[in-house]
XYZ file of C-alpha atoms in Angstrom:
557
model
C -11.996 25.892 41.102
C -12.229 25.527 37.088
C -8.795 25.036 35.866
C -8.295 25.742 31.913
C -5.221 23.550 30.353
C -4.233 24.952 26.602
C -2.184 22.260 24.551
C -4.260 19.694 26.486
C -3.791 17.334 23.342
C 0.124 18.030 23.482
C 2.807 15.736 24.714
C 3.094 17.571 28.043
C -0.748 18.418 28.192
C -1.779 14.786 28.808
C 0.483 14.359 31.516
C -0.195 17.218 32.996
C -3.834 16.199 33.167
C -3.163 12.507 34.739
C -1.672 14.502 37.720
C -4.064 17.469 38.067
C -6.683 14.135 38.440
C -4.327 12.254 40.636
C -4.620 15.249 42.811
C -8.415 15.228 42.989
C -9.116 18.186 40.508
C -12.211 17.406 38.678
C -13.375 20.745 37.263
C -10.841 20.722 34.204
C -11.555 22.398 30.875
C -9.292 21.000 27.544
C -8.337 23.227 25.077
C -7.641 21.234 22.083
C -7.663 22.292 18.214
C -9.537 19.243 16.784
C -12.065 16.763 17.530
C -10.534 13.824 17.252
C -8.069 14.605 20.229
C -10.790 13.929 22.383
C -10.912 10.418 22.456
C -7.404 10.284 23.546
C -7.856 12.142 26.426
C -11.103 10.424 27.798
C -9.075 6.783 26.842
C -7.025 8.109 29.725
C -9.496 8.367 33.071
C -10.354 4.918 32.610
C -9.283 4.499 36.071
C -11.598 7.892 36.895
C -15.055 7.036 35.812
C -16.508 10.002 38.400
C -14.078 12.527 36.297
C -15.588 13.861 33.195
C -13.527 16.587 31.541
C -15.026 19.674 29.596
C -13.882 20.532 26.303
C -13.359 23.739 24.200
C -12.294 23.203 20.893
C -10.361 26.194 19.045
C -7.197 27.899 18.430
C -6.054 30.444 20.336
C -5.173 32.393 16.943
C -8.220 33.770 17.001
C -10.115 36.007 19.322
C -13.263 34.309 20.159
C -11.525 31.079 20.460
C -9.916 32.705 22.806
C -12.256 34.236 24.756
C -14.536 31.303 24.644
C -11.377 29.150 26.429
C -11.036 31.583 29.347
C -14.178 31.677 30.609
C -15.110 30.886 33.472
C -11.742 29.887 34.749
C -9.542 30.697 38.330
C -6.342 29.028 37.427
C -4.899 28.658 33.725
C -2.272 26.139 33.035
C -0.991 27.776 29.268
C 1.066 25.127 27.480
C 0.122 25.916 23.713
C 3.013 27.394 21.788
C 4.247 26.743 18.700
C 7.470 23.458 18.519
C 7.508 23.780 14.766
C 7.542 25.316 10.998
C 8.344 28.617 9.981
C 9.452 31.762 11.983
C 5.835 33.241 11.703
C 4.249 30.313 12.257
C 6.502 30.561 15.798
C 5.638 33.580 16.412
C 1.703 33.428 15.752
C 1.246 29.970 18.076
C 3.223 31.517 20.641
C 3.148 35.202 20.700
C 0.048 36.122 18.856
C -1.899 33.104 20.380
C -0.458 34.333 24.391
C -1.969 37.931 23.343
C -5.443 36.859 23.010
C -5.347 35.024 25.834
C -4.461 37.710 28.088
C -6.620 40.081 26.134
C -9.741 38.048 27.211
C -8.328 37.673 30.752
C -8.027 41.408 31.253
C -8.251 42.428 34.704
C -10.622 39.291 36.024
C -9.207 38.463 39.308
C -9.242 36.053 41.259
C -6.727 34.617 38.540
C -3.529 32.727 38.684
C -1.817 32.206 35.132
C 1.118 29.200 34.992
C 3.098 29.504 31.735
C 5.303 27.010 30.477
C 8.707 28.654 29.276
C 11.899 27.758 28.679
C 15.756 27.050 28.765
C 15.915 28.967 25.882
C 14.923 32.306 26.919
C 18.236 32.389 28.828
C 21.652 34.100 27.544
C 24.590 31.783 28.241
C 26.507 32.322 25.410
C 28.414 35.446 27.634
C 28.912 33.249 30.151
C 32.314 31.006 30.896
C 31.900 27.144 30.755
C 30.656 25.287 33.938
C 28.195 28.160 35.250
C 25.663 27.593 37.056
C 21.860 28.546 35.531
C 19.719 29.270 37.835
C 16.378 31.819 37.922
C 18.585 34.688 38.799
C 21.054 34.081 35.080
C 20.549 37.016 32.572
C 17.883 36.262 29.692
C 19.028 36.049 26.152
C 20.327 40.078 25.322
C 20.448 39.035 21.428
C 17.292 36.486 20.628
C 17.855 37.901 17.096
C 21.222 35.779 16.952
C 19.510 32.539 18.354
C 16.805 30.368 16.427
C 13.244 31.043 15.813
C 11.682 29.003 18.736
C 13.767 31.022 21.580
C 13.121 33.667 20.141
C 9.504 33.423 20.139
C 9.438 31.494 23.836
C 11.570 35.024 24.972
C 8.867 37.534 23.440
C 6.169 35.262 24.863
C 7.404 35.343 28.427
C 8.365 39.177 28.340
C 4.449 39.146 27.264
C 3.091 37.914 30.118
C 5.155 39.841 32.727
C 3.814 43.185 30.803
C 0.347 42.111 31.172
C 0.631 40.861 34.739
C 2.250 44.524 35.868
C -0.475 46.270 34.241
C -3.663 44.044 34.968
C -2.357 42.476 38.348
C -3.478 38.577 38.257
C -0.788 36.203 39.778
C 1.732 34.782 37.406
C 4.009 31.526 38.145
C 6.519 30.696 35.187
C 8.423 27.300 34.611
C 11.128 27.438 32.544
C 11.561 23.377 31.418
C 14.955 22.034 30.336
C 14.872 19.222 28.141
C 11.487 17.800 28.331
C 11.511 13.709 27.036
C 9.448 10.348 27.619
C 7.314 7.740 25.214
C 6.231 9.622 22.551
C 8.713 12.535 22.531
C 11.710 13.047 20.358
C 14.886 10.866 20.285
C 17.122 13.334 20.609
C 17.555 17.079 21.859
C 19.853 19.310 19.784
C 22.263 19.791 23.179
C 23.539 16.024 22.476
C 24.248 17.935 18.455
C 22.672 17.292 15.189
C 21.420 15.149 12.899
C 22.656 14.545 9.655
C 20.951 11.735 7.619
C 21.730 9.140 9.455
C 24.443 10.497 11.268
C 24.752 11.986 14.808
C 27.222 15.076 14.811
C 27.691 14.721 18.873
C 28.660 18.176 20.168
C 27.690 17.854 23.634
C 30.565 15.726 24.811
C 30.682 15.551 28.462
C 27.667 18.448 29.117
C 25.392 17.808 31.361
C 21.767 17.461 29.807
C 18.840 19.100 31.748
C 16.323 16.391 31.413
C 12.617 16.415 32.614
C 10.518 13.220 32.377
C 7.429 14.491 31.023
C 5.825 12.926 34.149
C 8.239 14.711 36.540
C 7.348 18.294 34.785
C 3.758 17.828 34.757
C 4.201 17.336 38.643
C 6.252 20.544 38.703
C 3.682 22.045 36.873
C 0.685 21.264 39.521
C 3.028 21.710 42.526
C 4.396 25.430 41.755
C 0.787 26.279 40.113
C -0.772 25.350 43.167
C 1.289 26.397 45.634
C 0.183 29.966 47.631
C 3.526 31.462 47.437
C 4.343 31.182 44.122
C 3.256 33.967 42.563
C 5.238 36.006 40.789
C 8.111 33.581 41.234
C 10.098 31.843 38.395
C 11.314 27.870 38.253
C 13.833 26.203 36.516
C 12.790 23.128 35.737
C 14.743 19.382 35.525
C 15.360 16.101 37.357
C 17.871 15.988 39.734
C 20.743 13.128 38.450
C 21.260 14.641 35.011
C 23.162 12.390 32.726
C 25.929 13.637 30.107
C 25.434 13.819 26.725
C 28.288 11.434 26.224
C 26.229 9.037 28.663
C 22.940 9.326 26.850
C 24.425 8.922 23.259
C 26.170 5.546 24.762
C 22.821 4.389 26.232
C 20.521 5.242 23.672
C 23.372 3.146 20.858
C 22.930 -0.148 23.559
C 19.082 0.147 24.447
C 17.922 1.545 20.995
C 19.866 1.590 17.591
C 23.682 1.793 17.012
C 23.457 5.117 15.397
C 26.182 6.058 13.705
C 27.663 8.837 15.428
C 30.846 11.582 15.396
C 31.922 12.937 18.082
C 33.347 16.465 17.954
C 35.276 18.579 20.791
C 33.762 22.097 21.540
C 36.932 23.582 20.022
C 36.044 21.773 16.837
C 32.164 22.955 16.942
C 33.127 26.335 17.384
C 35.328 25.895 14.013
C 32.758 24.649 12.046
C 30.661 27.287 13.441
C 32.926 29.653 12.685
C 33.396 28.830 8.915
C 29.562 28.426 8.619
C 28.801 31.638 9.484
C 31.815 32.812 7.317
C 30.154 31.364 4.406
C 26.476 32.605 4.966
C 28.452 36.047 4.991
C 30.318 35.225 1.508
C 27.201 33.837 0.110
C 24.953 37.140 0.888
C 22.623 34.708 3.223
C 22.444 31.872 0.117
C 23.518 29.631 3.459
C 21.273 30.195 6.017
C 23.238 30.573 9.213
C 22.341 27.183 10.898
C 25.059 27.376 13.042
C 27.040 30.146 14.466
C 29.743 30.390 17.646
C 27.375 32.357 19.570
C 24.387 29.298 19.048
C 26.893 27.186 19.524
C 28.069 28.780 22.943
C 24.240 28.601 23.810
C 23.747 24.835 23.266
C 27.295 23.560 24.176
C 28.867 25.731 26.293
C 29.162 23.070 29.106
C 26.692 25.023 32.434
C 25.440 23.263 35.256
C 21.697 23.593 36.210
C 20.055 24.515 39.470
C 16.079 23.368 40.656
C 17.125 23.856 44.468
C 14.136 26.336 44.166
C 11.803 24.153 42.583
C 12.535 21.348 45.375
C 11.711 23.704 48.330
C 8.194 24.984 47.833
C 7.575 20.801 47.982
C 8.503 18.924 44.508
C 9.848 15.950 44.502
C 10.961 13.444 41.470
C 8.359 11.141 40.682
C 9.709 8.821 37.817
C 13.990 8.473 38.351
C 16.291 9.780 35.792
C 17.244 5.650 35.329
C 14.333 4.507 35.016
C 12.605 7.514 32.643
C 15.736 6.732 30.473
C 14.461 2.946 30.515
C 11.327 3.673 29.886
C 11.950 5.972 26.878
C 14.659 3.934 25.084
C 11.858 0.953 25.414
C 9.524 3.196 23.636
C 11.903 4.280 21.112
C 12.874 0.713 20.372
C 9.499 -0.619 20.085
C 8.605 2.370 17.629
C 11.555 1.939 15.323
C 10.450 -1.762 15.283
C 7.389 -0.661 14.301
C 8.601 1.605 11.495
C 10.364 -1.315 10.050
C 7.514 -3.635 9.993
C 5.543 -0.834 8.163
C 7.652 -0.723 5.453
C 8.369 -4.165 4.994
C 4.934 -5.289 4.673
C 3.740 -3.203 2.097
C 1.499 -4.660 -0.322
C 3.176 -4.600 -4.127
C -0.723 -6.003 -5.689
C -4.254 -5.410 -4.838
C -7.050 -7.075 -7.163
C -10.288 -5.353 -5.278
C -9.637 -1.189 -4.547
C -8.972 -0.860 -0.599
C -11.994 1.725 1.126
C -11.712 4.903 1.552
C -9.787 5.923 4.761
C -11.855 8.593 6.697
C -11.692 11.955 6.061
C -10.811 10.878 2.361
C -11.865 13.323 -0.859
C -14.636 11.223 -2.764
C -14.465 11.823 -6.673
C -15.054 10.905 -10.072
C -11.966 10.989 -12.473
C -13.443 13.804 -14.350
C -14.589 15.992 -11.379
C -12.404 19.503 -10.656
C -11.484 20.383 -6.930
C -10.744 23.052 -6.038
C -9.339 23.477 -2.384
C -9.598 26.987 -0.881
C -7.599 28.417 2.254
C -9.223 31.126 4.203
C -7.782 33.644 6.521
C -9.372 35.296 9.427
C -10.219 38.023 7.133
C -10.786 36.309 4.277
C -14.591 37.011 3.761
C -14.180 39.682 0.403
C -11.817 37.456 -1.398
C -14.310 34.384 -0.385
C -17.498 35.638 -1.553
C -15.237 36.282 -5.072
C -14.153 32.763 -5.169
C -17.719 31.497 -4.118
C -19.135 33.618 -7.128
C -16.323 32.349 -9.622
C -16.517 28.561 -8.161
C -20.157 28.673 -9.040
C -19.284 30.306 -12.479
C -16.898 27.690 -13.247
C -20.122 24.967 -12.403
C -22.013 26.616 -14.785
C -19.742 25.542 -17.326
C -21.122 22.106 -17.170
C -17.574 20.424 -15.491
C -18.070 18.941 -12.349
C -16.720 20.524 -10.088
C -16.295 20.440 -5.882
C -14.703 23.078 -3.184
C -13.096 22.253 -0.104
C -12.472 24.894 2.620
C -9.596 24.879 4.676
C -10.833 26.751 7.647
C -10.906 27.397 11.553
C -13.861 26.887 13.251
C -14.519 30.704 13.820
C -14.495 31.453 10.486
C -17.114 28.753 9.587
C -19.284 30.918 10.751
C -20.092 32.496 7.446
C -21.310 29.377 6.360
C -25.011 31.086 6.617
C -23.762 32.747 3.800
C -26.825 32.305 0.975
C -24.252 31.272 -1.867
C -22.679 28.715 0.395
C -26.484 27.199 0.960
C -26.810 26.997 -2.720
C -23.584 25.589 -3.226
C -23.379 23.050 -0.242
C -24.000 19.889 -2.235
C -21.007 20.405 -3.916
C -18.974 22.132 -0.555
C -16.991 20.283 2.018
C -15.254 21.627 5.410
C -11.944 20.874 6.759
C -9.862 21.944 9.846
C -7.433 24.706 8.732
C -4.447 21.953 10.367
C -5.151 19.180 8.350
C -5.579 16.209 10.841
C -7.131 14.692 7.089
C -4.185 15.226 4.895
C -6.142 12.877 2.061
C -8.219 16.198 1.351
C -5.277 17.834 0.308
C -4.123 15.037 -1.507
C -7.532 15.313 -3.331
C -7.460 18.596 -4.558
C -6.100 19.589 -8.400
C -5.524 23.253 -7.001
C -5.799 24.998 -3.941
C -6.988 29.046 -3.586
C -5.049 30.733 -0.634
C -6.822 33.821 0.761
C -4.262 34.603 3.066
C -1.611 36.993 3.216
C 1.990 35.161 3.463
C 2.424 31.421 3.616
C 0.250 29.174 5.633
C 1.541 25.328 6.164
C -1.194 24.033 3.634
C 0.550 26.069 0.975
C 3.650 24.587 1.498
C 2.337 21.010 2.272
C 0.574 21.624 -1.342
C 3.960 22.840 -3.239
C 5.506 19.802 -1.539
C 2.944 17.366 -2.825
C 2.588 19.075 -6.556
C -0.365 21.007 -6.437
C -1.100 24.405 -8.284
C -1.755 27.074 -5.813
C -3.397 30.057 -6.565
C -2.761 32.731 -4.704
C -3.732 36.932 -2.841
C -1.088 37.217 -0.857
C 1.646 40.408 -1.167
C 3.891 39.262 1.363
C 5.525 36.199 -0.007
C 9.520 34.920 0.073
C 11.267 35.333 -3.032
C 11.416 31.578 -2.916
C 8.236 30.911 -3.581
C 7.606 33.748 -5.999
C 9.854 32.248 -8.624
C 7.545 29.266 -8.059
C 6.309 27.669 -11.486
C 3.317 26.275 -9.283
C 2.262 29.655 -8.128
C 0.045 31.755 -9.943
C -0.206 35.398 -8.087
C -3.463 37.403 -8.863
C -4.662 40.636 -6.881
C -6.349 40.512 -3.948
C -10.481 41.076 -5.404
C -9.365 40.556 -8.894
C -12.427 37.910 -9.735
C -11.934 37.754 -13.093
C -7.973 36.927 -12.686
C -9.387 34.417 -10.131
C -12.181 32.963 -12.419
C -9.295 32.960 -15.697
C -6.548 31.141 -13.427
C -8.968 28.437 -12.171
C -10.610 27.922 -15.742
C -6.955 28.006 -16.922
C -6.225 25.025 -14.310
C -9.005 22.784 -15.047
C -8.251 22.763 -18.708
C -5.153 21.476 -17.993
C -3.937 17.911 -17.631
C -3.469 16.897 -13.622
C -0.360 16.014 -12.506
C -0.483 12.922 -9.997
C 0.450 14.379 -6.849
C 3.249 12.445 -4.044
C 1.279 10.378 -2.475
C 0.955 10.077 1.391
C 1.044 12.608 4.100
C 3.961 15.171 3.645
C 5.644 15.680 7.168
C 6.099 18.899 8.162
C 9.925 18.330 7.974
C 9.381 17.226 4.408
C 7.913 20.318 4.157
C 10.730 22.483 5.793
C 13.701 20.891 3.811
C 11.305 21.184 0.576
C 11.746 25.211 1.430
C 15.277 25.293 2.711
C 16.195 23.108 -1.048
C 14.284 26.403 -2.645
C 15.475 28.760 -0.356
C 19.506 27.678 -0.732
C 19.585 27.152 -4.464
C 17.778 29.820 -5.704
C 19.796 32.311 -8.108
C 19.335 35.549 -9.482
C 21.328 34.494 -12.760
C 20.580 31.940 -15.950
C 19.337 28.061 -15.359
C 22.664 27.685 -17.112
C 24.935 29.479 -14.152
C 22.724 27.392 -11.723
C 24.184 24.298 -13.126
C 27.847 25.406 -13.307
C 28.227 25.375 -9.256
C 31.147 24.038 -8.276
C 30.437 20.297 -7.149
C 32.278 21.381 -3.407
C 29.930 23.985 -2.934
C 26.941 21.240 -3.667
C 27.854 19.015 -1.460
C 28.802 21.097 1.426
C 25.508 22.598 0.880
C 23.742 19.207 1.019
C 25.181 18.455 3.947
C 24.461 21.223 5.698
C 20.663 22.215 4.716
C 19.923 18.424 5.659
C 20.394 19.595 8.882
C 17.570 22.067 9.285
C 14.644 20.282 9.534
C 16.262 18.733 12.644
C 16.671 22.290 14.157
């Protein structure tokens, strides 16, 4: 039996694959987005030398990555969604990703599908504190009201159960509670949220439905495997669940003595109530971060069920004790390891340092010009292949870098891309290389919207250039941004000519995290205003501060 494993590179995905090889399964195909996660996962059968695991590198965004993953295959284990960035960018690794998948299934049978779900696609906010959740408790009536990754999770699972009644393979869902270990985050937003260095603790005395990653990539093979579990849904979690009150206490002794508050449902539900209050008064200026009904979501105080998990034959590998030892060990040692980091940084350097791999190479004098493309990007790229070679015949040296998915590197038989290729250079559309970016004076988006290499460019100072129609007003009023139509080469060939005449601005060095990135938008988003630079300035200095408080908060979220 071939068994295909999306988000093989992921936190859960490498678990999952020690135990489907601890079980004897040798026929397993990796879906992973980029090359270099493939080293990591052969590092890990050092112990299986016989085992030699197939890979299929793509993302499920597209079609033919897609349909090049799935085939072949009798039992899919589909952990790929997306954890992180913007609502569409939610949606699209979750929803739009999940479609093509189960378009290139169709109807092949025999075929047994195992998604990885959610705690989040349930509705608790209805329901009175100390319920029990179980498989049987009502799924979320108003995702609308929740936050982006819910929502998305929801849509995705209602997804497969429409495919699965109308092409008839077997599905198994697992719906995971909190999943943590060594390498995962530090905290969940049940124990509350992050502030800076603070902890706002709103989970008080709630239970927390942990999962060792170890223990849920068991769970995973058991139910997946097991011949009566089609069609049948499982909560997932370990069995002696710890408070939130308890975890905050050990992770201050084995880790870090965060600074913490402590706040009483009553008192979240208040603030909650007076946020959303104010994102009302302000005409959405506040985003609505947090609102009673989230809060009654998250907080609520339920007790959690896996009695049906435990009788088709799972059991708890890895003890709630000693997975909380284990990941408080790992969190210490890489907060040690942060510090040293920082503290050795070099102030002097008399001979320039290599390179690092993947780095742009380039004379002080040379234009580049990054470029990313869409999967129907190819009008707008033969335009900016024809004006890129323009602007060469100018006499400045110049380079391109494309920003692309491996489908769409396809087109690089193109006969203006063979004349050009001294002077081209490929990159993965994710950016595993962020020193690329980092290289470029301006980058050319031929997408619709706002892909993350847009904002990671805004965020580091770059000049974009951009087709796209469907952009947030936050962006639009943009200095950085230069809008042209889509097909308009001669706006395309002016703006770049326009660009490289002008003197560079140094960009921020390093990598920009992707929660850089997300409070860079939610600064823009929050203090943008309709009126005078002058009105901007007379906001009352309450109003600031609350609102610095609170937009800190949502690149925790």
């Amino acid at each position: 039996m071939r068994i295909l494993v999306t988000g093989a590179a992921g936190f859960l995905g490498k678990k999952l694959i020690q135990r489907l090889v601890a079980r004897n399964y040798s026929d397993i195909r990796c879906n992973v987005r980029r090359q270099a996660d493939i080293p990591k996962l052969d590092a890990m059968l050092g112990g299986h030398p016989h085992i030699r695991l197939e890979y299929c590198i793509g993302n499920l965004r597209y079609r033919d990555d897609a349909a090049r993953a799935v085939d072949d295959v009798q039992l899919i284990f589909h952990l790929a969604a997306g954890k992180k960035g913007t609502a569409a960018d939610l949606f699209l690794d979750s929803v739009v990703a999940s479609r093509n998948l189960l378009d290139s299934v169709a109807d092949r049978k025999p075929l047994r599908i195992v998604l990885v779900s959610s705690f989040g696609v349930y509705g608790v906010a209805g329901l009175g504190r100390g319920t029990n959740v179980n498989e049987q408790t009502v799924l979320e009536p108003h995702p609308e009201w929740r936050d982006h990754y819910s929502y998305a999770k929801l849509r995705q699972e209602q997804l497969f159960w429409e495919y699965q009644q109308r092409n008839g393979f077997e599905l198994v869902v697992l719906r995971p509670g909190v999943i943590y270990g060594p390498e995962g985050g530090h905290f969940s937003n049940r124990v509350g949220l992050t502030i800076g260095k603070w902890q706002l603790h709103f989970g008080g005395s709630n239970l927390l439905p942990l999962s060792y990653v170890d223990n849920c990539a068991e769970a995973l093979v058991v139910a997946g495997t097991h011949p009566s579990a089609a069609g049948q849904v499982y909560n997932v979690h370990d069995n002696d669940l710890p408070t939130s009150r308890e975890y905050l206490r050990a992770y201050k002794k084995h880790v870090t003595n965060i600074r913490s508050i402590s706040v009483p449902y009553f008192g979240v539900q208040l603030i909650s109530a007076m946020i959303a209050k104010y994102n009302r008064y302000s005409k959405g200026q506040l985003p609505a971060i947090l609102t009673p009904y989230k809060a009654a979501n998250l907080w609520g105080g339920n007790r959690f069920d896996n009695s049906k998990l435990r009788s088709i034959g799972w059991k708890q590998l890895v003890p709630t004790v000693e997975g909380l030892q284990l990941s408080f060990a790992a969190f210490r040692t890489e907060l040690c390891a942060t510090g040293v980091k920082t503290s050795v940084l070099p102030t002097a350097t008399t001979n320039p340092p290599e390179a690092p791999a993947g780095e742009l190479r380039r004379s002080p004098e040379m234009f580049v010009v990054g470029a990313v493309l869409g999967p129907n990007s190819n009008g707008s790229f033969n335009h900016l292949l024809a004006t890129f070679s323009n602007l060469r015949k100018t006499g400045r040296p110049a380079k391109l870098v494309i920003f692309a998915a491996n489908d769409t590197q396809l087109i690089s038989s193109n006969s203006a891309i063979q004349e050009l290729r001294p002077n081209l250079q490929w990159a993965p559309d994710d950016l595993h290389a962020p020193e690329l970016l980092q290289g470029c004076d301006v980058l050319v988006s031929l997408q619709d919207g706002v892909p993350l290499l847009v904002l990671q460019a805004i965020s580091s100072r770059i000049p974009i250039i951009t087709t796209a129609v469907r952009v947030p007003e936050a962006l639009r009023n943009q200095r950085a941004v230069i809008f042209i139509r889509h097909g308009d080469n001669s706006a395309l060939q002016e703006a770049l000519l326009r660009q490289s005449e002008q003197t560079k601005q140094r960009p921020i060095p390093g990598r920009v995290t992707e929660e850089g990135i997300a409070k860079y938008y939610s600064d823009s988003y929050l203090w943008r205003e309709t009126c005078s630079r002058s009105a901007i300035q007379r906001v009352p200095l309450w109003r600031a501060l609350i609102k610095n408080a609170l937009y800190s908060a949502v690149p925790a979220r």
